Structures are given as C-alpha cells and as structure tokens.
Amino acid sequence: MKELSLYLLDIFYNSLSSGADLIRIVIEKDDGKDRMRVKITDNGRGMDHAFLARVKDPYTTTRTERNVGMGIPLLTQAAEQTGGGVRILSKLGCGTMLMAEFGLSDIDTPPMGNMQDSLVAMIASLEQCDLIFVLKNNDQIAVELDTRQIREVLGNEILLSTPDVMNWIRGYLKSEFENNTGE
C-alpha cells in the first residue's frame, strides 16, 4: 500500500470485523513539528495480550480467507521509515486504539491518497456501526464527518447506503476536501 487512505481502509475493516459500533479516525498534520499523527479507535472486542504482542507480525491475522495480515505490518514499516512508528493499545472487551506517527516532510511519508473515496467506501459498509472522521491541519479542523449526525437527520427508515445519501456524502466530502485542504 502506498497511500494513507488505503492503510486506513484496511484498519477500518479490521475494526468493523471486531464488532465495533463506533470507529473514530483522526488525522493531525502539524507543519511546525513536521509530524502527521493518525489515531484510529474502536469499541470492538479488542485483543488479548498474547495476540496484541504478535499483531505487527504479518503471519498474525484474524482473517479466515488468508493466513497473512499485511495492513498493520506495512503501516508500521511505512511509519518507521519516516522516523515515526506505530503504537497499539487494546483490551479484550473494550476496543483498540492504533496510533501512527510519520515525519510529515519525509520523502517516504505516504501521500494522503483518495481519502474521499476511502471514506465513501467505509460509510457504504456501515450498518450497525458509526464513523467519526476528523482531519486537522495545524490544530484547525479541516474536514469533519460524523455518521451519527447524518443518521439523526435521516431517521431510522433511511440507510446510509441509500444511493441518494451516498451521493450527498460524496459531494459533501468533495467540497470539504477541496475547500479546506486543496485536495
């Protein structure tokens, strides 16, 4: 994976498969400190101590369709190449928090990628789960989306995956990214 949006998509699906009903993704870019921090939290089933100790090993996975899990090991490698790293905290029955830090101006820092399409794919996958996404540039919120707010407006009868809703979300994200990040 060469783009941050693809790493986040992979970790999002890990959180979703853990039974989470709330996933939060926060990206903070700090030009002054030359750092980019990514924090993904969920309230899924979490990991026991033994699995957590092995989670950065590519041959450790919960997936049944293949016996390797490359998302977290590749994210860890990408972060470390820029002078950063990955830290994962998890407690069985309480959820997981993954924090990745990158050197913002390092040549090896993965580009943001098509974050809008990744977010649309994430939201289309939501049934009983909600997503909060926040992108900050130098402590200022540039893009923010909370599917709980969208559900509140829609009511219980209309699903997020409804084509009209997905088109609105796609347009909202496009506008927010263009107007507030130049992407």
N, C-alpha and C. Protein backbone atom coordinates (compact mmCIF):
# COMPACT_ATOMS: atom_id res chain seq x y z
N MET A 1 0.85 -1.18 0.00
CA MET A 1 0.00 0.00 0.00
C MET A 1 0.88 1.23 0.00
N LYS A 2 0.51 2.17 -0.82
CA LYS A 2 1.35 3.35 -0.93
C LYS A 2 0.66 4.62 -0.48
N GLU A 3 -0.61 4.55 -0.12
CA GLU A 3 -1.36 5.74 0.26
C GLU A 3 -1.97 5.56 1.64
N LEU A 4 -1.99 6.63 2.41
CA LEU A 4 -2.56 6.59 3.75
C LEU A 4 -4.02 6.15 3.72
N SER A 5 -4.76 6.60 2.72
CA SER A 5 -6.18 6.25 2.66
C SER A 5 -6.40 4.74 2.57
N LEU A 6 -5.48 4.02 1.92
CA LEU A 6 -5.61 2.57 1.81
C LEU A 6 -5.26 1.87 3.12
N TYR A 7 -4.26 2.39 3.84
CA TYR A 7 -3.96 1.85 5.17
C TYR A 7 -5.18 2.01 6.08
N LEU A 8 -5.78 3.20 6.04
CA LEU A 8 -6.93 3.47 6.90
C LEU A 8 -8.11 2.58 6.55
N LEU A 9 -8.30 2.36 5.27
CA LEU A 9 -9.39 1.48 4.83
C LEU A 9 -9.19 0.07 5.39
N ASP A 10 -7.97 -0.43 5.34
CA ASP A 10 -7.67 -1.76 5.86
C ASP A 10 -7.92 -1.84 7.36
N ILE A 11 -7.44 -0.86 8.09
CA ILE A 11 -7.63 -0.86 9.55
C ILE A 11 -9.09 -0.66 9.90
N PHE A 12 -9.80 0.16 9.14
CA PHE A 12 -11.24 0.33 9.35
C PHE A 12 -11.95 -1.02 9.27
N TYR A 13 -11.64 -1.81 8.25
CA TYR A 13 -12.31 -3.11 8.11
C TYR A 13 -11.93 -4.06 9.24
N ASN A 14 -10.70 -3.94 9.77
CA ASN A 14 -10.35 -4.72 10.97
C ASN A 14 -11.25 -4.32 12.13
N SER A 15 -11.44 -3.02 12.31
CA SER A 15 -12.30 -2.53 13.39
C SER A 15 -13.73 -2.99 13.20
N LEU A 16 -14.20 -2.91 11.98
CA LEU A 16 -15.58 -3.32 11.68
C LEU A 16 -15.77 -4.81 11.98
N SER A 17 -14.79 -5.62 11.59
CA SER A 17 -14.91 -7.06 11.83
C SER A 17 -14.76 -7.41 13.31
N SER A 18 -14.28 -6.47 14.12
CA SER A 18 -14.14 -6.73 15.56
C SER A 18 -15.44 -6.49 16.31
N GLY A 19 -16.49 -6.13 15.56
CA GLY A 19 -17.78 -5.91 16.20
C GLY A 19 -17.97 -4.50 16.74
N ALA A 20 -17.13 -3.56 16.33
CA ALA A 20 -17.25 -2.19 16.81
C ALA A 20 -18.56 -1.57 16.34
N ASP A 21 -19.14 -0.71 17.18
CA ASP A 21 -20.29 0.07 16.72
C ASP A 21 -19.94 1.55 16.62
N LEU A 22 -18.68 1.90 16.94
CA LEU A 22 -18.19 3.26 16.74
C LEU A 22 -16.70 3.19 16.42
N ILE A 23 -16.34 3.78 15.28
CA ILE A 23 -14.95 3.85 14.85
C ILE A 23 -14.62 5.33 14.64
N ARG A 24 -13.52 5.75 15.21
CA ARG A 24 -13.09 7.15 15.09
C ARG A 24 -11.72 7.19 14.44
N ILE A 25 -11.60 8.02 13.38
CA ILE A 25 -10.33 8.21 12.68
C ILE A 25 -9.98 9.69 12.76
N VAL A 26 -8.82 9.99 13.32
CA VAL A 26 -8.37 11.38 13.43
C VAL A 26 -6.98 11.47 12.81
N ILE A 27 -6.82 12.38 11.86
CA ILE A 27 -5.53 12.65 11.23
C ILE A 27 -5.15 14.08 11.60
N GLU A 28 -3.96 14.23 12.16
CA GLU A 28 -3.49 15.56 12.56
C GLU A 28 -2.16 15.85 11.88
N LYS A 29 -2.16 16.88 11.06
CA LYS A 29 -0.93 17.33 10.42
C LYS A 29 -0.43 18.56 11.18
N ASP A 30 0.84 18.55 11.55
CA ASP A 30 1.43 19.67 12.29
C ASP A 30 2.70 20.09 11.57
N ASP A 31 2.59 21.14 10.75
CA ASP A 31 3.74 21.60 9.98
C ASP A 31 4.87 22.06 10.89
N GLY A 32 4.54 22.72 12.00
CA GLY A 32 5.56 23.25 12.91
C GLY A 32 6.42 22.16 13.52
N LYS A 33 5.82 21.03 13.82
CA LYS A 33 6.56 19.90 14.40
C LYS A 33 6.97 18.88 13.34
N ASP A 34 6.59 19.15 12.09
CA ASP A 34 6.88 18.24 10.97
C ASP A 34 6.41 16.83 11.26
N ARG A 35 5.19 16.71 11.78
CA ARG A 35 4.62 15.42 12.13
C ARG A 35 3.22 15.27 11.58
N MET A 36 2.87 14.05 11.27
CA MET A 36 1.49 13.69 10.96
C MET A 36 1.15 12.51 11.86
N ARG A 37 0.06 12.67 12.60
CA ARG A 37 -0.38 11.62 13.51
C ARG A 37 -1.73 11.09 13.05
N VAL A 38 -1.87 9.79 13.10
CA VAL A 38 -3.13 9.13 12.74
C VAL A 38 -3.54 8.31 13.95
N LYS A 39 -4.79 8.49 14.34
CA LYS A 39 -5.29 7.74 15.50
C LYS A 39 -6.62 7.11 15.11
N ILE A 40 -6.71 5.80 15.27
CA ILE A 40 -7.93 5.07 14.96
C ILE A 40 -8.34 4.33 16.23
N THR A 41 -9.54 4.60 16.68
CA THR A 41 -10.05 3.93 17.87
C THR A 41 -11.37 3.25 17.53
N ASP A 42 -11.60 2.14 18.20
CA ASP A 42 -12.88 1.46 18.06
C ASP A 42 -13.29 0.88 19.40
N ASN A 43 -14.55 0.55 19.51
CA ASN A 43 -15.05 -0.07 20.73
C ASN A 43 -15.44 -1.53 20.47
N GLY A 44 -14.68 -2.17 19.60
CA GLY A 44 -14.92 -3.58 19.27
C GLY A 44 -14.46 -4.50 20.38
N ARG A 45 -14.28 -5.76 20.04
CA ARG A 45 -13.98 -6.76 21.07
C ARG A 45 -12.56 -6.67 21.61
N GLY A 46 -11.68 -5.92 20.96
CA GLY A 46 -10.32 -5.78 21.46
C GLY A 46 -9.49 -7.03 21.24
N MET A 47 -8.26 -6.98 21.72
CA MET A 47 -7.33 -8.11 21.56
C MET A 47 -6.79 -8.51 22.92
N ASP A 48 -6.57 -9.80 23.08
CA ASP A 48 -5.94 -10.23 24.32
C ASP A 48 -4.45 -9.91 24.24
N HIS A 49 -3.78 -10.01 25.38
CA HIS A 49 -2.38 -9.63 25.48
C HIS A 49 -1.49 -10.43 24.52
N ALA A 50 -1.76 -11.70 24.37
CA ALA A 50 -0.94 -12.56 23.51
C ALA A 50 -1.07 -12.16 22.04
N PHE A 51 -2.29 -11.92 21.59
CA PHE A 51 -2.48 -11.53 20.19
C PHE A 51 -1.89 -10.15 19.94
N LEU A 52 -2.09 -9.22 20.88
CA LEU A 52 -1.57 -7.86 20.75
C LEU A 52 -0.04 -7.89 20.61
N ALA A 53 0.62 -8.78 21.31
CA ALA A 53 2.07 -8.88 21.24
C ALA A 53 2.55 -9.32 19.85
N ARG A 54 1.69 -10.00 19.09
CA ARG A 54 2.06 -10.52 17.76
C ARG A 54 1.43 -9.76 16.60
N VAL A 55 0.62 -8.74 16.87
CA VAL A 55 -0.20 -8.14 15.82
C VAL A 55 0.61 -7.47 14.70
N LYS A 56 1.84 -7.08 14.95
CA LYS A 56 2.65 -6.46 13.90
C LYS A 56 3.37 -7.50 13.04
N ASP A 57 3.21 -8.76 13.36
CA ASP A 57 3.79 -9.86 12.58
C ASP A 57 2.84 -10.15 11.40
N PRO A 58 3.35 -10.15 10.16
CA PRO A 58 2.47 -10.37 9.01
C PRO A 58 1.79 -11.74 9.00
N TYR A 59 2.31 -12.70 9.78
CA TYR A 59 1.70 -14.02 9.81
C TYR A 59 0.69 -14.16 10.95
N THR A 60 0.32 -13.02 11.53
CA THR A 60 -0.72 -12.99 12.56
C THR A 60 -1.93 -12.28 11.97
N THR A 61 -3.05 -12.94 11.90
CA THR A 61 -4.26 -12.34 11.36
C THR A 61 -5.48 -13.04 11.93
N THR A 62 -6.59 -12.33 11.91
CA THR A 62 -7.86 -12.94 12.30
C THR A 62 -8.67 -13.31 11.07
N ARG A 63 -8.17 -12.95 9.90
CA ARG A 63 -8.90 -13.23 8.66
C ARG A 63 -8.89 -14.72 8.35
N THR A 64 -10.00 -15.18 7.84
CA THR A 64 -10.11 -16.61 7.51
C THR A 64 -9.83 -16.88 6.03
N GLU A 65 -9.89 -15.86 5.18
CA GLU A 65 -9.69 -16.08 3.75
C GLU A 65 -8.22 -16.18 3.37
N ARG A 66 -7.32 -15.73 4.26
CA ARG A 66 -5.89 -15.89 4.01
C ARG A 66 -5.18 -15.92 5.37
N ASN A 67 -3.95 -16.44 5.35
CA ASN A 67 -3.26 -16.60 6.62
C ASN A 67 -2.17 -15.56 6.85
N VAL A 68 -2.24 -14.44 6.15
CA VAL A 68 -1.34 -13.32 6.41
C VAL A 68 -2.16 -12.05 6.55
N GLY A 69 -1.65 -11.15 7.36
CA GLY A 69 -2.28 -9.85 7.55
C GLY A 69 -1.22 -8.78 7.36
N MET A 70 -1.24 -8.09 6.25
CA MET A 70 -0.16 -7.17 5.91
C MET A 70 -0.43 -5.72 6.30
N GLY A 71 -1.68 -5.35 6.61
CA GLY A 71 -2.01 -3.95 6.84
C GLY A 71 -1.20 -3.30 7.94
N ILE A 72 -1.25 -3.85 9.14
CA ILE A 72 -0.54 -3.25 10.27
C ILE A 72 0.98 -3.37 10.11
N PRO A 73 1.51 -4.51 9.67
CA PRO A 73 2.97 -4.56 9.46
C PRO A 73 3.46 -3.55 8.42
N LEU A 74 2.72 -3.38 7.33
CA LEU A 74 3.14 -2.41 6.31
C LEU A 74 3.00 -0.97 6.81
N LEU A 75 1.94 -0.69 7.56
CA LEU A 75 1.78 0.64 8.15
C LEU A 75 2.93 0.93 9.11
N THR A 76 3.29 -0.06 9.91
CA THR A 76 4.40 0.11 10.86
C THR A 76 5.69 0.41 10.11
N GLN A 77 5.96 -0.35 9.06
CA GLN A 77 7.17 -0.13 8.27
C GLN A 77 7.16 1.27 7.64
N ALA A 78 6.02 1.68 7.08
CA ALA A 78 5.93 2.99 6.46
C ALA A 78 6.18 4.11 7.47
N ALA A 79 5.61 3.98 8.65
CA ALA A 79 5.80 5.00 9.69
C ALA A 79 7.25 5.04 10.16
N GLU A 80 7.83 3.88 10.39
CA GLU A 80 9.22 3.82 10.87
C GLU A 80 10.20 4.37 9.85
N GLN A 81 9.92 4.21 8.56
CA GLN A 81 10.81 4.74 7.51
C GLN A 81 10.88 6.26 7.54
N THR A 82 9.89 6.90 8.15
CA THR A 82 9.86 8.36 8.20
C THR A 82 10.30 8.91 9.55
N GLY A 83 10.79 8.02 10.42
CA GLY A 83 11.20 8.45 11.75
C GLY A 83 10.08 8.38 12.78
N GLY A 84 8.97 7.80 12.39
CA GLY A 84 7.83 7.66 13.31
C GLY A 84 7.68 6.23 13.77
N GLY A 85 6.46 5.84 14.04
CA GLY A 85 6.20 4.49 14.49
C GLY A 85 4.72 4.25 14.69
N VAL A 86 4.39 3.05 15.12
CA VAL A 86 3.01 2.66 15.37
C VAL A 86 2.93 2.11 16.79
N ARG A 87 1.90 2.52 17.49
CA ARG A 87 1.63 2.03 18.84
C ARG A 87 0.19 1.55 18.87
N ILE A 88 -0.04 0.39 19.46
CA ILE A 88 -1.38 -0.16 19.53
C ILE A 88 -1.70 -0.50 20.98
N LEU A 89 -2.82 -0.01 21.44
CA LEU A 89 -3.33 -0.33 22.77
C LEU A 89 -4.66 -1.05 22.58
N SER A 90 -4.86 -2.12 23.31
CA SER A 90 -6.10 -2.85 23.19
C SER A 90 -6.38 -3.60 24.47
N LYS A 91 -7.64 -3.74 24.75
CA LYS A 91 -8.06 -4.51 25.92
C LYS A 91 -9.25 -5.35 25.50
N LEU A 92 -9.17 -6.63 25.78
CA LEU A 92 -10.24 -7.55 25.43
C LEU A 92 -11.56 -7.06 26.02
N GLY A 93 -12.56 -6.95 25.15
CA GLY A 93 -13.87 -6.49 25.57
C GLY A 93 -14.05 -4.98 25.61
N CYS A 94 -12.97 -4.24 25.33
CA CYS A 94 -13.05 -2.77 25.43
C CYS A 94 -12.71 -2.03 24.15
N GLY A 95 -12.05 -2.67 23.21
CA GLY A 95 -11.71 -2.00 21.97
C GLY A 95 -10.22 -1.83 21.77
N THR A 96 -9.89 -1.10 20.71
CA THR A 96 -8.50 -0.94 20.29
C THR A 96 -8.23 0.49 19.87
N MET A 97 -7.00 0.96 20.13
CA MET A 97 -6.55 2.26 19.66
C MET A 97 -5.20 2.05 18.97
N LEU A 98 -5.13 2.48 17.70
CA LEU A 98 -3.90 2.42 16.93
C LEU A 98 -3.47 3.85 16.67
N MET A 99 -2.21 4.15 16.99
CA MET A 99 -1.66 5.47 16.74
C MET A 99 -0.42 5.32 15.85
N ALA A 100 -0.41 6.03 14.76
CA ALA A 100 0.74 6.01 13.85
C ALA A 100 1.25 7.44 13.71
N GLU A 101 2.57 7.56 13.68
CA GLU A 101 3.17 8.89 13.52
C GLU A 101 4.17 8.84 12.38
N PHE A 102 4.13 9.87 11.55
CA PHE A 102 5.00 9.98 10.39
C PHE A 102 5.74 11.31 10.43
N GLY A 103 6.96 11.32 9.89
CA GLY A 103 7.63 12.58 9.61
C GLY A 103 6.91 13.21 8.43
N LEU A 104 6.31 14.35 8.62
CA LEU A 104 5.42 14.94 7.61
C LEU A 104 6.13 15.25 6.29
N SER A 105 7.34 15.78 6.34
CA SER A 105 8.03 16.17 5.11
C SER A 105 8.99 15.10 4.60
N ASP A 106 9.06 13.97 5.26
CA ASP A 106 9.96 12.90 4.83
C ASP A 106 9.52 12.39 3.46
N ILE A 107 10.49 12.10 2.62
CA ILE A 107 10.19 11.63 1.26
C ILE A 107 9.41 10.32 1.26
N ASP A 108 9.55 9.52 2.32
CA ASP A 108 8.87 8.24 2.40
C ASP A 108 7.47 8.31 3.02
N THR A 109 7.06 9.48 3.47
CA THR A 109 5.71 9.61 4.04
C THR A 109 4.68 9.34 2.96
N PRO A 110 3.78 8.39 3.22
CA PRO A 110 2.79 8.08 2.19
C PRO A 110 1.88 9.28 1.93
N PRO A 111 1.52 9.51 0.67
CA PRO A 111 0.59 10.59 0.38
C PRO A 111 -0.80 10.25 0.94
N MET A 112 -1.63 11.24 1.11
CA MET A 112 -2.98 11.05 1.65
C MET A 112 -3.76 10.08 0.77
N GLY A 113 -3.58 10.16 -0.52
CA GLY A 113 -4.34 9.30 -1.43
C GLY A 113 -5.76 9.82 -1.59
N ASN A 114 -6.62 8.99 -2.08
CA ASN A 114 -8.00 9.41 -2.32
C ASN A 114 -8.84 9.13 -1.07
N MET A 115 -8.65 10.00 -0.09
CA MET A 115 -9.33 9.83 1.20
C MET A 115 -10.84 9.90 1.03
N GLN A 116 -11.31 10.73 0.11
CA GLN A 116 -12.75 10.85 -0.11
C GLN A 116 -13.37 9.51 -0.51
N ASP A 117 -12.77 8.84 -1.48
CA ASP A 117 -13.31 7.55 -1.92
C ASP A 117 -13.19 6.48 -0.84
N SER A 118 -12.09 6.50 -0.10
CA SER A 118 -11.95 5.55 1.00
C SER A 118 -13.03 5.77 2.05
N LEU A 119 -13.31 7.03 2.38
CA LEU A 119 -14.36 7.32 3.36
C LEU A 119 -15.73 6.90 2.85
N VAL A 120 -16.00 7.14 1.57
CA VAL A 120 -17.28 6.72 0.98
C VAL A 120 -17.40 5.20 1.06
N ALA A 121 -16.32 4.47 0.77
CA ALA A 121 -16.35 3.00 0.87
C ALA A 121 -16.60 2.56 2.31
N MET A 122 -15.96 3.25 3.27
CA MET A 122 -16.19 2.92 4.67
C MET A 122 -17.65 3.12 5.05
N ILE A 123 -18.19 4.27 4.70
CA ILE A 123 -19.56 4.61 5.08
C ILE A 123 -20.56 3.66 4.41
N ALA A 124 -20.28 3.27 3.18
CA ALA A 124 -21.17 2.32 2.49
C ALA A 124 -21.20 0.97 3.20
N SER A 125 -20.15 0.67 3.98
CA SER A 125 -20.06 -0.60 4.69
C SER A 125 -20.76 -0.59 6.05
N LEU A 126 -21.18 0.58 6.48
CA LEU A 126 -21.74 0.71 7.83
C LEU A 126 -23.19 0.25 7.87
N GLU A 127 -23.48 -0.60 8.80
CA GLU A 127 -24.88 -0.97 9.06
C GLU A 127 -25.21 -0.61 10.50
N GLN A 128 -24.61 -1.32 11.44
CA GLN A 128 -24.86 -1.07 12.85
C GLN A 128 -23.71 -0.30 13.50
N CYS A 129 -22.85 0.27 12.70
CA CYS A 129 -21.66 0.95 13.19
C CYS A 129 -21.67 2.39 12.71
N ASP A 130 -21.04 3.26 13.47
CA ASP A 130 -20.90 4.66 13.07
C ASP A 130 -19.43 5.02 12.94
N LEU A 131 -19.17 6.05 12.15
CA LEU A 131 -17.82 6.51 11.86
C LEU A 131 -17.72 7.99 12.14
N ILE A 132 -16.67 8.35 12.84
CA ILE A 132 -16.31 9.76 13.03
C ILE A 132 -14.96 9.94 12.34
N PHE A 133 -14.87 10.93 11.46
CA PHE A 133 -13.63 11.23 10.77
C PHE A 133 -13.30 12.69 10.99
N VAL A 134 -12.06 12.96 11.38
CA VAL A 134 -11.59 14.33 11.59
C VAL A 134 -10.22 14.47 10.96
N LEU A 135 -10.04 15.50 10.16
CA LEU A 135 -8.75 15.86 9.60
C LEU A 135 -8.41 17.25 10.11
N LYS A 136 -7.27 17.35 10.80
CA LYS A 136 -6.83 18.64 11.33
C LYS A 136 -5.53 19.05 10.66
N ASN A 137 -5.45 20.32 10.33
CA ASN A 137 -4.21 20.91 9.83
C ASN A 137 -3.79 21.97 10.83
N ASN A 138 -2.65 21.75 11.49
CA ASN A 138 -2.13 22.71 12.47
C ASN A 138 -3.19 23.09 13.50
N ASP A 139 -3.80 22.11 14.11
CA ASP A 139 -4.81 22.25 15.18
C ASP A 139 -6.15 22.83 14.71
N GLN A 140 -6.31 23.05 13.43
CA GLN A 140 -7.58 23.55 12.90
C GLN A 140 -8.30 22.42 12.18
N ILE A 141 -9.57 22.22 12.50
CA ILE A 141 -10.33 21.18 11.83
C ILE A 141 -10.55 21.58 10.38
N ALA A 142 -10.11 20.73 9.46
CA ALA A 142 -10.27 20.98 8.03
C ALA A 142 -11.48 20.22 7.49
N VAL A 143 -11.62 18.97 7.91
CA VAL A 143 -12.72 18.12 7.44
C VAL A 143 -13.23 17.34 8.65
N GLU A 144 -14.54 17.28 8.78
CA GLU A 144 -15.14 16.53 9.88
C GLU A 144 -16.44 15.90 9.39
N LEU A 145 -16.62 14.63 9.74
CA LEU A 145 -17.84 13.93 9.37
C LEU A 145 -18.18 12.96 10.50
N ASP A 146 -19.43 12.96 10.92
CA ASP A 146 -19.90 12.07 11.98
C ASP A 146 -21.20 11.44 11.48
N THR A 147 -21.17 10.14 11.19
CA THR A 147 -22.36 9.49 10.64
C THR A 147 -23.51 9.45 11.63
N ARG A 148 -23.25 9.62 12.92
CA ARG A 148 -24.34 9.68 13.90
C ARG A 148 -25.22 10.90 13.64
N GLN A 149 -24.60 12.00 13.25
CA GLN A 149 -25.37 13.21 12.93
C GLN A 149 -26.20 13.02 11.67
N ILE A 150 -25.63 12.33 10.69
CA ILE A 150 -26.37 12.07 9.45
C ILE A 150 -27.56 11.16 9.75
N ARG A 151 -27.35 10.12 10.54
CA ARG A 151 -28.44 9.21 10.90
C ARG A 151 -29.55 9.94 11.65
N GLU A 152 -29.16 10.88 12.49
CA GLU A 152 -30.15 11.64 13.25
C GLU A 152 -31.07 12.42 12.32
N VAL A 153 -30.50 13.00 11.28
CA VAL A 153 -31.30 13.75 10.31
C VAL A 153 -32.16 12.81 9.46
N LEU A 154 -31.59 11.67 9.08
CA LEU A 154 -32.30 10.74 8.20
C LEU A 154 -33.41 9.96 8.91
N GLY A 155 -33.22 9.71 10.18
CA GLY A 155 -34.16 8.86 10.90
C GLY A 155 -33.81 7.40 10.68
N ASN A 156 -34.63 6.51 11.22
CA ASN A 156 -34.33 5.08 11.18
C ASN A 156 -34.70 4.41 9.86
N GLU A 157 -35.51 5.05 9.05
CA GLU A 157 -36.02 4.41 7.84
C GLU A 157 -35.04 4.46 6.67
N ILE A 158 -34.16 5.44 6.65
CA ILE A 158 -33.27 5.62 5.50
C ILE A 158 -31.86 5.19 5.88
N LEU A 159 -31.30 4.26 5.11
CA LEU A 159 -29.95 3.75 5.36
C LEU A 159 -28.89 4.68 4.78
N LEU A 160 -27.72 4.69 5.40
CA LEU A 160 -26.60 5.47 4.86
C LEU A 160 -26.23 5.01 3.47
N SER A 161 -26.41 3.72 3.18
CA SER A 161 -26.01 3.16 1.89
C SER A 161 -27.00 3.45 0.77
N THR A 162 -28.09 4.16 1.06
CA THR A 162 -29.05 4.54 0.03
C THR A 162 -28.32 5.41 -1.00
N PRO A 163 -28.52 5.16 -2.30
CA PRO A 163 -27.78 5.91 -3.33
C PRO A 163 -27.84 7.43 -3.18
N ASP A 164 -28.99 7.99 -2.88
CA ASP A 164 -29.08 9.45 -2.72
C ASP A 164 -28.25 9.94 -1.54
N VAL A 165 -28.25 9.17 -0.46
CA VAL A 165 -27.46 9.55 0.71
C VAL A 165 -25.97 9.44 0.39
N MET A 166 -25.58 8.36 -0.27
CA MET A 166 -24.17 8.20 -0.63
C MET A 166 -23.71 9.30 -1.58
N ASN A 167 -24.57 9.71 -2.51
CA ASN A 167 -24.22 10.81 -3.41
C ASN A 167 -24.05 12.11 -2.64
N TRP A 168 -24.90 12.35 -1.64
CA TRP A 168 -24.77 13.56 -0.83
C TRP A 168 -23.47 13.52 -0.04
N ILE A 169 -23.16 12.36 0.56
CA ILE A 169 -21.92 12.23 1.34
C ILE A 169 -20.71 12.44 0.44
N ARG A 170 -20.73 11.84 -0.73
CA ARG A 170 -19.63 12.01 -1.69
C ARG A 170 -19.44 13.49 -2.04
N GLY A 171 -20.54 14.19 -2.31
CA GLY A 171 -20.46 15.61 -2.64
C GLY A 171 -19.98 16.45 -1.46
N TYR A 172 -20.47 16.13 -0.27
CA TYR A 172 -20.05 16.84 0.94
C TYR A 172 -18.54 16.69 1.15
N LEU A 173 -18.06 15.46 1.06
CA LEU A 173 -16.63 15.22 1.27
C LEU A 173 -15.79 15.90 0.20
N LYS A 174 -16.24 15.85 -1.04
CA LYS A 174 -15.52 16.50 -2.14
C LYS A 174 -15.39 17.99 -1.85
N SER A 175 -16.49 18.61 -1.47
CA SER A 175 -16.49 20.04 -1.16
C SER A 175 -15.59 20.36 0.02
N GLU A 176 -15.68 19.58 1.09
CA GLU A 176 -14.87 19.84 2.28
C GLU A 176 -13.37 19.69 1.99
N PHE A 177 -13.00 18.64 1.27
CA PHE A 177 -11.59 18.44 0.95
C PHE A 177 -11.08 19.53 0.02
N GLU A 178 -11.85 19.87 -1.01
CA GLU A 178 -11.41 20.92 -1.94
C GLU A 178 -11.29 22.27 -1.25
N ASN A 179 -12.29 22.62 -0.46
CA ASN A 179 -12.33 23.95 0.16
C ASN A 179 -11.37 24.10 1.33
N ASN A 180 -11.06 23.00 2.02
CA ASN A 180 -10.29 23.13 3.26
C ASN A 180 -8.92 22.47 3.24
N THR A 181 -8.64 21.69 2.20
CA THR A 181 -7.32 21.06 2.15
C THR A 181 -6.63 21.24 0.80
N GLY A 182 -7.37 21.67 -0.21
CA GLY A 182 -6.81 21.81 -1.54
C GLY A 182 -6.65 20.49 -2.27
N GLU A 183 -7.23 19.43 -1.70
CA GLU A 183 -7.12 18.09 -2.33
C GLU A 183 -8.37 17.75 -3.09
